Coordinates of N, CA and C and ligand atoms in Angstrom, one line a residue:
M1 N 0.8 -1.4 0.0 CA -0.1 0.0 0.0 C 0.8 1.4 -0.1
A2 N 1.7 1.3 0.9 CA 2.6 2.5 0.9 C 3.3 2.9 -0.2
R3 N 3.7 1.7 -0.8 CA 4.6 1.8 -2.2 C 3.6 2.4 -3.3
S4 N 2.4 1.9 -3.3 CA 1.5 2.2 -4.2 C 1.2 3.9 -4.1
F5 N 1.0 4.1 -2.8 CA 0.7 5.7 -2.8 C 2.0 6.5 -2.9
A6 N 3.1 6.0 -2.8 CA 4.4 6.8 -3.3 C 4.3 6.7 -4.7
Q7 N 4.1 5.8 -5.4 CA 4.1 5.9 -6.7 C 2.9 6.8 -7.3
L8 N 1.9 6.4 -6.7 CA 0.8 7.7 -7.1 C 1.0 9.1 -6.9
A9 N 1.7 9.3 -5.9 CA 2.3 10.9 -5.5 C 3.4 11.3 -6.7
R10 N 4.2 10.2 -7.2 CA 5.3 10.3 -8.0 C 4.6 10.6 -9.7
K11 N 3.7 10.0 -9.6 CA 2.9 10.0 -10.9 C 2.3 11.4 -11.0
A12 N 1.7 11.8 -9.8 CA 0.9 13.5 -9.7 C 1.7 14.4 -9.9
E13 N 3.1 14.2 -9.4 CA 4.2 15.1 -9.5 C 4.7 15.2 -10.8
K14 N 4.8 13.9 -11.5 CA 5.2 14.0 -12.9 C 4.4 14.8 -13.8
T15 N 2.8 14.5 -13.5 CA 1.8 15.2 -14.3 C 2.0 16.6 -14.3
K16 N 2.2 17.1 -13.1 CA 2.3 18.4 -12.7 C 3.4 19.1 -13.5
A17 N 4.4 18.4 -13.5 CA 5.7 18.8 -14.0 C 5.6 18.9 -15.8
S18 N 4.7 18.0 -16.3 CA 4.6 17.7 -17.6 C 4.3 19.1 -18.3
I19 N 5.0 18.9 -19.4 CA 4.8 20.2 -20.4 C 3.7 20.0 -21.4
L20 N 3.1 18.9 -21.4 CA 2.2 18.5 -22.4 C 0.8 19.2 -22.1
V21 N 0.2 19.7 -23.3 CA -1.0 20.4 -23.2 C -1.9 19.7 -24.3
E22 N -3.2 20.0 -24.0 CA -4.0 19.7 -25.3 C -3.6 20.4 -26.5
K23 N -3.5 19.5 -27.7 CA -3.1 20.1 -28.9 C -4.2 20.7 -29.8
E24 N -5.4 20.9 -29.3 CA -6.5 21.4 -30.0 C -6.4 22.9 -30.0
P25 N -6.9 23.5 -31.1 CA -6.8 25.2 -31.2 C -8.0 25.5 -30.0
L26 N -7.6 26.5 -29.2 CA -8.4 27.3 -28.3 C -9.1 28.5 -29.1
E27 N -10.2 28.8 -28.4 CA -11.3 30.0 -29.0 C -10.6 31.4 -28.6
A28 N -10.0 31.3 -27.4 CA -9.2 32.5 -26.8 C -7.8 32.0 -26.4
P29 N -6.8 32.1 -27.2 CA -5.4 31.5 -26.8 C -4.8 32.7 -25.7
P30 N -3.9 32.0 -25.0 CA -3.7 32.8 -23.7 C -2.5 34.0 -24.2
L31 N -1.9 33.9 -25.3 CA -0.6 34.8 -25.5 C -1.2 35.3 -27.1
D32 N -0.9 36.6 -27.3 CA -1.0 37.1 -28.6 C 0.5 37.1 -29.4
I33 N 0.4 36.8 -30.6 CA 1.7 36.6 -31.6 C 1.9 38.0 -32.1
H34 N 3.2 38.5 -31.8 CA 3.6 40.0 -32.6 C 3.7 39.5 -33.9
T35 N 3.4 40.4 -34.9 CA 3.6 40.3 -36.4 C 4.7 41.2 -37.0
L36 N 5.4 40.9 -37.9 CA 6.6 41.7 -38.7 C 6.2 43.1 -38.6
G37 N 7.1 44.0 -38.1 CA 6.9 45.4 -38.0 C 6.8 45.8 -36.6
D38 N 6.4 44.9 -35.7 CA 6.1 44.9 -34.2 C 7.9 44.8 -33.8
V39 N 8.3 46.0 -32.8 CA 9.7 45.9 -32.3 C 9.9 44.9 -31.5
A40 N 8.8 44.3 -30.8 CA 9.3 43.3 -29.8 C 9.8 41.9 -30.3
L41 N 9.6 42.1 -31.7 CA 10.1 40.8 -32.7 C 12.0 41.2 -32.9
R42 N 12.3 42.3 -32.7 CA 13.6 42.8 -33.0 C 14.6 42.8 -31.9
K43 N 14.4 42.4 -30.8 CA 15.1 42.6 -29.6 C 15.7 41.1 -29.4
A44 N 16.9 41.2 -28.7 CA 17.5 40.2 -28.1 C 17.0 39.6 -26.7
A45 N 16.9 38.1 -26.8 CA 16.4 37.6 -25.4 C 17.2 37.5 -24.7
T46 N 17.1 37.4 -23.2 CA 18.4 37.2 -22.4 C 18.1 35.7 -21.8
R47 N 19.1 35.1 -21.0 CA 19.2 33.8 -20.8 C 18.1 33.6 -19.6
I48 N 17.8 32.4 -19.4 CA 16.9 32.2 -18.1 C 18.0 31.6 -17.1
S49 N 17.7 32.2 -16.2 CA 18.7 31.7 -14.8 C 18.2 30.6 -14.1
K50 N 16.7 30.5 -14.1 CA 16.3 29.6 -13.2 C 15.0 28.8 -13.8
V51 N 14.9 27.5 -14.1 CA 13.8 27.0 -14.6 C 12.9 26.6 -13.7
D52 N 11.8 27.3 -13.6 CA 10.9 26.9 -12.3 C 9.5 26.7 -12.9
D53 N 8.3 26.8 -11.9 CA 7.1 26.6 -12.6 C 6.7 27.8 -13.4
T54 N 7.0 29.0 -13.1 CA 6.7 30.1 -14.1 C 7.2 30.0 -15.4
I55 N 8.3 29.5 -15.4 CA 8.9 29.1 -17.0 C 8.0 27.9 -17.5
R56 N 7.9 26.9 -16.7 CA 6.9 25.7 -17.5 C 5.7 26.5 -17.7
E57 N 5.1 27.1 -17.0 CA 3.7 27.6 -17.1 C 3.5 28.6 -18.3
L58 N 4.9 29.2 -18.6 CA 5.0 30.5 -20.0 C 5.3 29.1 -21.2
A59 N 5.9 28.3 -20.8 CA 5.9 27.4 -22.0 C 4.6 26.7 -22.5
R60 N 3.8 26.4 -21.4 CA 2.6 25.6 -21.9 C 1.6 26.7 -22.3
D61 N 1.6 28.1 -21.7 CA 0.8 29.2 -22.6 C 1.4 29.3 -24.2
M62 N 2.5 29.3 -24.1 CA 3.2 29.4 -25.6 C 2.7 28.2 -26.7
L63 N 2.5 27.0 -25.9 CA 2.3 25.8 -26.8 C 0.6 26.0 -26.9
R64 N 0.0 26.5 -26.1 CA -1.6 26.5 -26.3 C -2.0 27.5 -27.4
S65 N -1.1 28.7 -27.5 CA -1.1 29.7 -28.4 C -0.3 29.1 -30.0
M66 N 0.5 28.4 -29.7 CA 1.0 27.8 -31.0 C 0.3 26.7 -31.6
Y67 N -0.6 25.9 -30.9 CA -1.2 24.9 -31.4 C -2.6 25.6 -32.2
T68 N -3.0 26.6 -31.3 CA -4.3 27.4 -31.8 C -4.1 28.1 -33.2
A69 N -2.7 28.5 -33.2 CA -2.4 29.2 -34.7 C -1.7 28.2 -35.9
K70 N -1.7 26.8 -35.4 CA -1.4 25.8 -36.1 C 0.0 26.0 -36.6
G71 N 0.7 26.2 -35.7 CA 2.3 26.5 -35.9 C 3.2 25.1 -35.5
I72 N 4.5 25.2 -35.9 CA 5.0 24.1 -35.1 C 6.4 24.4 -34.4
G73 N 6.6 25.8 -34.4 CA 7.3 26.2 -33.5 C 7.1 27.7 -32.9
L74 N 7.4 28.2 -31.6 CA 7.2 29.4 -31.2 C 8.1 29.9 -30.2
A75 N 8.8 31.2 -30.4 CA 9.8 31.6 -29.6 C 9.2 32.6 -28.7
A76 N 9.7 32.9 -27.3 CA 9.3 33.7 -26.4 C 9.0 35.3 -26.8
P77 N 10.2 35.7 -27.7 CA 10.1 36.9 -28.2 C 8.8 37.2 -29.0
Q78 N 8.4 36.2 -29.6 CA 7.0 36.5 -30.3 C 5.8 36.7 -29.8
V79 N 6.0 36.4 -28.6 CA 4.9 36.8 -27.6 C 5.1 37.9 -26.6
G80 N 6.1 38.5 -26.8 CA 6.5 39.7 -26.1 C 7.4 39.6 -25.1
I81 N 8.1 38.5 -24.9 CA 8.9 38.1 -23.5 C 10.2 37.7 -24.0
Q82 N 11.0 38.5 -23.7 CA 12.4 38.5 -24.2 C 13.2 37.6 -23.5
K83 N 12.9 36.1 -23.3 CA 13.6 35.2 -22.8 C 14.0 34.1 -23.6
Q84 N 15.2 33.5 -23.5 CA 15.6 32.4 -24.3 C 14.9 30.9 -24.1
L85 N 13.5 31.1 -24.7 CA 12.7 29.8 -24.3 C 12.0 29.7 -25.9
L86 N 12.3 28.3 -26.1 CA 11.5 27.8 -27.5 C 10.5 26.9 -27.1
V87 N 9.5 26.7 -27.9 CA 8.4 25.4 -27.9 C 8.6 24.9 -29.3
I88 N 8.4 23.7 -29.6 CA 8.5 23.1 -30.9 C 7.6 21.8 -30.7
D89 N 6.8 21.6 -31.7 CA 6.1 20.2 -32.1 C 5.8 20.0 -33.5
I90 N 6.5 19.2 -33.9 CA 6.2 18.9 -35.4 C 5.0 17.8 -35.7
D91 N 4.6 17.2 -34.4 CA 3.7 16.5 -34.6 C 2.4 16.8 -33.8
H92 N 1.5 17.3 -34.5 CA 0.3 18.0 -33.8 C -0.8 16.7 -34.0
E93 N -0.7 15.8 -34.7 CA -1.6 14.5 -34.7 C -1.7 13.5 -33.5
T94 N -0.6 13.3 -32.8 CA -0.5 12.5 -31.8 C -0.4 13.3 -30.4
P95 N -1.7 13.3 -29.7 CA -1.7 14.1 -28.4 C -0.7 13.7 -27.2
T96 N -0.3 12.4 -27.4 CA 0.8 12.3 -26.2 C 2.2 12.4 -26.6
T97 N 2.6 13.0 -27.7 CA 3.9 13.0 -27.9 C 4.1 14.5 -27.5
P98 N 5.2 14.5 -26.4 CA 5.6 15.7 -25.7 C 6.2 16.7 -26.6
P99 N 6.0 17.8 -26.5 CA 6.6 18.8 -27.4 C 8.1 19.2 -26.9
L100 N 9.0 19.8 -27.7 CA 10.3 20.0 -27.2 C 10.4 21.4 -26.7
V101 N 10.8 21.6 -25.6 CA 11.2 22.7 -25.1 C 12.5 23.2 -24.9
L102 N 13.1 24.2 -25.5 CA 14.4 24.5 -25.5 C 14.7 25.8 -24.6
I103 N 15.5 25.7 -23.6 CA 15.9 26.7 -22.7 C 17.4 27.1 -23.0
N104 N 17.6 28.4 -23.2 CA 19.2 28.7 -23.5 C 19.6 27.9 -24.4
P105 N 19.2 27.7 -25.7 CA 19.8 26.9 -26.7 C 20.9 27.6 -27.4
E106 N 22.2 26.7 -27.4 CA 23.2 27.4 -28.2 C 23.6 26.2 -29.3
I107 N 24.2 26.7 -30.3 CA 24.6 25.8 -31.4 C 25.9 25.6 -31.3
I108 N 26.5 24.2 -30.9 CA 27.8 24.0 -30.9 C 28.5 23.7 -32.0
S109 N 27.5 23.1 -33.2 CA 28.4 23.0 -34.6 C 27.3 22.9 -35.4
S110 N 27.5 23.4 -36.9 CA 26.8 23.3 -37.9 C 27.5 22.7 -39.1
S111 N 26.7 22.1 -39.8 CA 27.2 21.2 -41.0 C 27.7 22.1 -41.9
A112 N 28.8 21.9 -42.8 CA 29.2 22.9 -43.7 C 28.2 22.7 -45.0
S113 N 27.5 21.6 -45.1 CA 26.6 21.6 -46.2 C 25.2 22.3 -46.0
V114 N 24.6 23.0 -46.7 CA 23.4 23.6 -46.7 C 22.3 23.0 -47.6
E115 N 21.1 23.4 -47.1 CA 19.9 23.0 -47.7 C 19.0 24.1 -47.9
T116 N 18.2 24.0 -49.0 CA 17.1 25.0 -49.3 C 15.8 24.6 -48.8
Y117 N 14.9 25.1 -48.1 CA 13.8 24.8 -47.4 C 12.7 25.8 -47.3
E118 N 11.6 25.6 -47.7 CA 10.6 26.8 -47.5 C 10.0 26.7 -46.2
E119 N 10.0 28.3 -45.6 CA 10.0 28.3 -44.1 C 8.7 29.2 -44.2
G120 N 7.9 29.4 -43.2 CA 6.9 30.2 -42.7 C 7.1 30.6 -41.5
C121 N 6.4 31.5 -40.8 CA 6.4 32.2 -39.5 C 5.2 32.6 -38.9
L122 N 4.8 32.2 -37.7 CA 3.6 32.7 -37.1 C 3.5 34.4 -36.9
S123 N 4.7 34.7 -37.0 CA 4.6 36.4 -37.1 C 4.6 37.1 -38.4
I124 N 4.4 36.2 -39.3 CA 4.5 36.5 -40.9 C 3.6 35.7 -41.5
P125 N 2.3 35.6 -41.0 CA 1.3 34.8 -41.5 C 0.8 34.6 -42.8
G126 N 0.9 33.6 -43.5 CA 0.6 33.4 -44.9 C 1.8 33.6 -45.9
V127 N 3.1 34.3 -45.4 CA 4.4 34.3 -46.1 C 5.2 33.0 -46.1
Y128 N 5.4 32.3 -47.3 CA 6.3 31.1 -47.3 C 7.4 31.4 -48.4
L129 N 9.0 31.4 -48.2 CA 9.8 31.6 -49.0 C 11.0 30.8 -48.6
D130 N 11.8 30.4 -49.5 CA 13.1 29.5 -49.6 C 13.8 30.3 -48.6
V131 N 14.7 29.4 -47.8 CA 15.9 29.9 -47.0 C 16.7 28.7 -46.9
V132 N 18.0 29.5 -47.2 CA 19.2 28.3 -47.1 C 19.9 28.4 -45.7
R133 N 20.0 27.0 -45.2 CA 20.7 27.0 -43.7 C 21.3 25.9 -43.7
P134 N 22.4 25.7 -42.8 CA 23.0 24.3 -42.5 C 22.3 23.4 -42.5
A135 N 22.6 21.9 -43.1 CA 21.6 21.0 -43.2 C 21.5 20.2 -41.8
S136 N 22.2 20.2 -40.9 CA 22.5 19.7 -39.9 C 23.0 20.7 -38.7
I137 N 22.6 20.5 -37.6 CA 23.3 21.1 -36.3 C 23.4 20.5 -35.1
K138 N 24.5 20.8 -34.1 CA 24.3 20.1 -32.7 C 24.2 21.3 -31.8
I139 N 23.4 20.9 -31.0 CA 22.9 22.3 -30.0 C 23.0 21.4 -28.4
S140 N 23.1 22.4 -27.7 CA 23.1 22.2 -26.2 C 21.7 23.2 -25.6
F141 N 21.3 22.7 -24.6 CA 20.0 23.5 -24.1 C 19.7 22.8 -22.7
R142 N 18.8 23.7 -22.1 CA 18.2 23.2 -20.8 C 16.7 22.7 -21.1
D143 N 16.3 21.6 -20.8 CA 14.8 21.0 -20.9 C 13.7 21.8 -19.9
E144 N 12.6 21.6 -20.1 CA 11.9 22.1 -19.2 C 11.9 21.9 -17.4
M145 N 13.1 20.9 -17.4 CA 13.1 20.5 -16.0 C 14.4 21.2 -15.7
G146 N 14.9 21.6 -16.5 CA 16.3 22.5 -16.3 C 17.6 21.4 -16.5
R147 N 17.1 20.5 -17.0 CA 18.4 19.5 -17.2 C 19.1 19.7 -18.3
P148 N 20.5 19.8 -18.5 CA 21.3 20.1 -19.4 C 21.1 19.0 -20.6
K149 N 21.1 19.3 -21.8 CA 20.8 18.1 -22.8 C 21.8 18.8 -24.0
K150 N 22.0 17.7 -25.0 CA 22.5 18.0 -25.9 C 22.0 17.3 -27.3
M151 N 21.8 17.8 -28.3 CA 21.2 17.0 -29.3 C 21.5 17.3 -30.8
N152 N 21.3 16.2 -31.7 CA 21.7 16.5 -33.2 C 20.5 16.6 -33.8
A153 N 20.3 17.5 -34.9 CA 19.1 17.9 -35.3 C 19.4 18.1 -36.8
D154 N 18.5 17.5 -37.8 CA 18.4 17.5 -39.1 C 17.0 17.7 -39.7
G155 N 16.9 17.6 -41.1 CA 15.6 17.5 -41.3 C 14.8 18.6 -40.9
L156 N 13.3 18.4 -41.0 CA 12.6 19.5 -40.5 C 12.7 20.0 -39.0
I157 N 13.0 19.0 -38.1 CA 13.2 19.4 -36.8 C 14.6 20.4 -36.7
G158 N 15.6 20.1 -37.3 CA 16.7 20.8 -37.5 C 16.5 22.3 -38.1
R159 N 15.7 22.4 -39.0 CA 15.2 23.5 -39.7 C 14.6 24.5 -38.7
V160 N 13.5 23.9 -38.1 CA 12.5 24.5 -37.1 C 13.5 25.2 -35.9
I161 N 14.3 24.2 -35.5 CA 15.3 24.8 -34.2 C 16.2 26.0 -34.5
Q162 N 16.7 25.9 -35.9 CA 17.5 27.1 -36.5 C 16.6 28.5 -36.6
H163 N 15.3 28.2 -37.3 CA 14.5 29.4 -37.3 C 14.2 30.0 -36.0
E164 N 13.7 29.2 -35.0 CA 13.3 29.7 -33.8 C 14.7 30.2 -33.0
M165 N 15.7 29.7 -33.1 CA 17.0 30.1 -32.4 C 17.0 31.8 -33.1
D166 N 16.9 32.0 -34.2 CA 16.9 33.0 -34.7 C 16.0 34.2 -34.2
H167 N 15.1 33.9 -33.7 CA 13.9 34.8 -33.0 C 14.7 35.4 -31.8
L168 N 15.5 34.3 -31.0 CA 16.1 34.8 -29.9 C 17.2 36.1 -30.1
Q169 N 17.6 36.2 -31.4 CA 18.5 37.5 -31.5 C 17.8 38.4 -32.3
G170 N 16.4 38.4 -32.6 CA 15.7 39.4 -33.1 C 15.8 39.2 -34.5
V171 N 15.9 38.1 -35.0 CA 16.2 37.7 -36.7 C 15.0 37.0 -37.0
L172 N 14.4 37.4 -38.3 CA 13.4 36.7 -38.7 C 13.8 36.1 -40.0
F173 N 13.0 35.1 -40.5 CA 13.5 34.2 -41.6 C 13.5 35.1 -42.9
V174 N 12.5 36.1 -43.1 CA 12.7 37.0 -44.4 C 13.7 37.7 -44.6
D175 N 14.7 37.9 -43.2 CA 15.8 38.7 -43.3 C 16.9 37.9 -43.8
R176 N 16.6 36.6 -44.3 CA 17.7 35.5 -44.9 C 17.4 35.2 -46.1
V177 N 16.2 35.7 -46.7 CA 15.7 35.5 -48.1 C 16.6 36.0 -49.1
T178 N 17.1 35.4 -50.1 CA 17.8 36.0 -51.0 C 17.3 36.6 -52.1
D179 N 15.9 35.9 -52.8 CA 15.3 36.1 -53.7 C 14.4 37.7 -53.5
Q180 N 15.0 38.5 -53.5 CA 14.4 39.9 -53.2 C 13.1 40.3 -54.1
D181 N 12.8 39.9 -55.2 CA 11.6 40.0 -55.9 C 10.4 39.1 -55.2
G182 N 10.8 38.0 -55.0 CA 9.8 37.0 -54.4 C 9.5 37.5 -53.1
L183 N 10.4 38.2 -52.4 CA 10.4 38.4 -51.1 C 9.3 39.8 -51.0
N184 N 9.5 40.5 -51.9 CA 8.7 42.0 -51.9 C 7.2 41.5 -52.5
K185 N 7.2 40.6 -53.4 CA 5.9 40.1 -53.7 C 5.1 39.3 -53.0
E186 N 5.7 38.5 -52.1 CA 4.9 37.7 -51.1 C 4.5 38.5 -49.9
L187 N 5.4 39.6 -49.7 CA 5.0 40.1 -48.3 C 4.1 41.2 -48.9
G188 N 4.1 41.8 -50.0 CA 2.9 42.8 -50.4 C 1.6 41.9 -50.4
E189 N 1.6 40.6 -50.9 CA 0.4 39.9 -51.0 C -0.2 39.8 -49.6
H190 N 0.5 39.7 -48.6 CA -0.1 39.3 -47.1 C -0.1 40.6 -46.2
G191 N 0.2 41.7 -47.0 CA 0.0 43.0 -46.0 C 1.1 43.6 -45.1
F192 N 2.2 42.9 -45.7 CA 3.5 43.4 -44.7 C 4.3 44.2 -45.6
E193 N 5.3 45.0 -44.9 CA 6.0 45.9 -45.9 C 7.7 45.4 -45.9
T194 N 8.3 45.6 -47.0 CA 9.8 45.3 -47.0 C 10.5 46.0 -46.2
K195 N 10.1 47.3 -45.8 CA 10.9 48.1 -44.9 C 11.2 47.4 -43.6
D196 N 10.3 46.5 -43.2 CA 10.3 45.9 -41.9 C 11.4 44.8 -41.8
V197 N 12.1 44.5 -43.2 CA 12.9 43.3 -43.3 C 14.2 44.0 -42.8
C198 N 15.2 43.2 -42.2 CA 16.6 43.7 -41.9 C 17.5 42.6 -42.3
S199 N 17.5 42.6 -44.1 CA 18.5 41.6 -44.5 C 19.7 41.4 -44.1
I200 N 20.1 40.1 -43.9 CA 21.5 40.0 -43.5 C 22.4 39.2 -44.8
Ligands
NI1 NI1 9.0 32.2 -36.7

């Protein structure tokens, strides 16, 4: 009996700490997402010194807003919070697959080989354009429990991580687009202005 109570308690504790939220869209998501032209998207984010319940609740709220917007990644600066926190989930179909939470992510190494991939961003809705980036990366980060982790990422997940990490430096994917005509056209068609792009 005692043991099963302890197990139950551990399970409850785990559930409380879990970052998993319902992946269904909400009528009123908790956080608004800033769009291209908002100064919040251009500020550098600061490192998180303590991973606590406040950070975990922020991550959950970011996930709720991300699922509602049908996005696969969201960075804290996109909701006006200048902290180095990213949430990513490329599998909306499976309710039990936990999302990836990256705190203070750093790139340890990038592949010399590059890939072209069409990107979009919840802060620039409707705009999709090709971006060239390293094909694979190795990163270090802390997870939602504050545990230090390392990971190799390529394909879609590697691409999403690189896109989201840019947000922590105030960089948007349109800054990296080399096809200037395509960029102007696509932005114009979706109500955005080229003057808000900071080409790199
Ligand atoms: Ni984005």
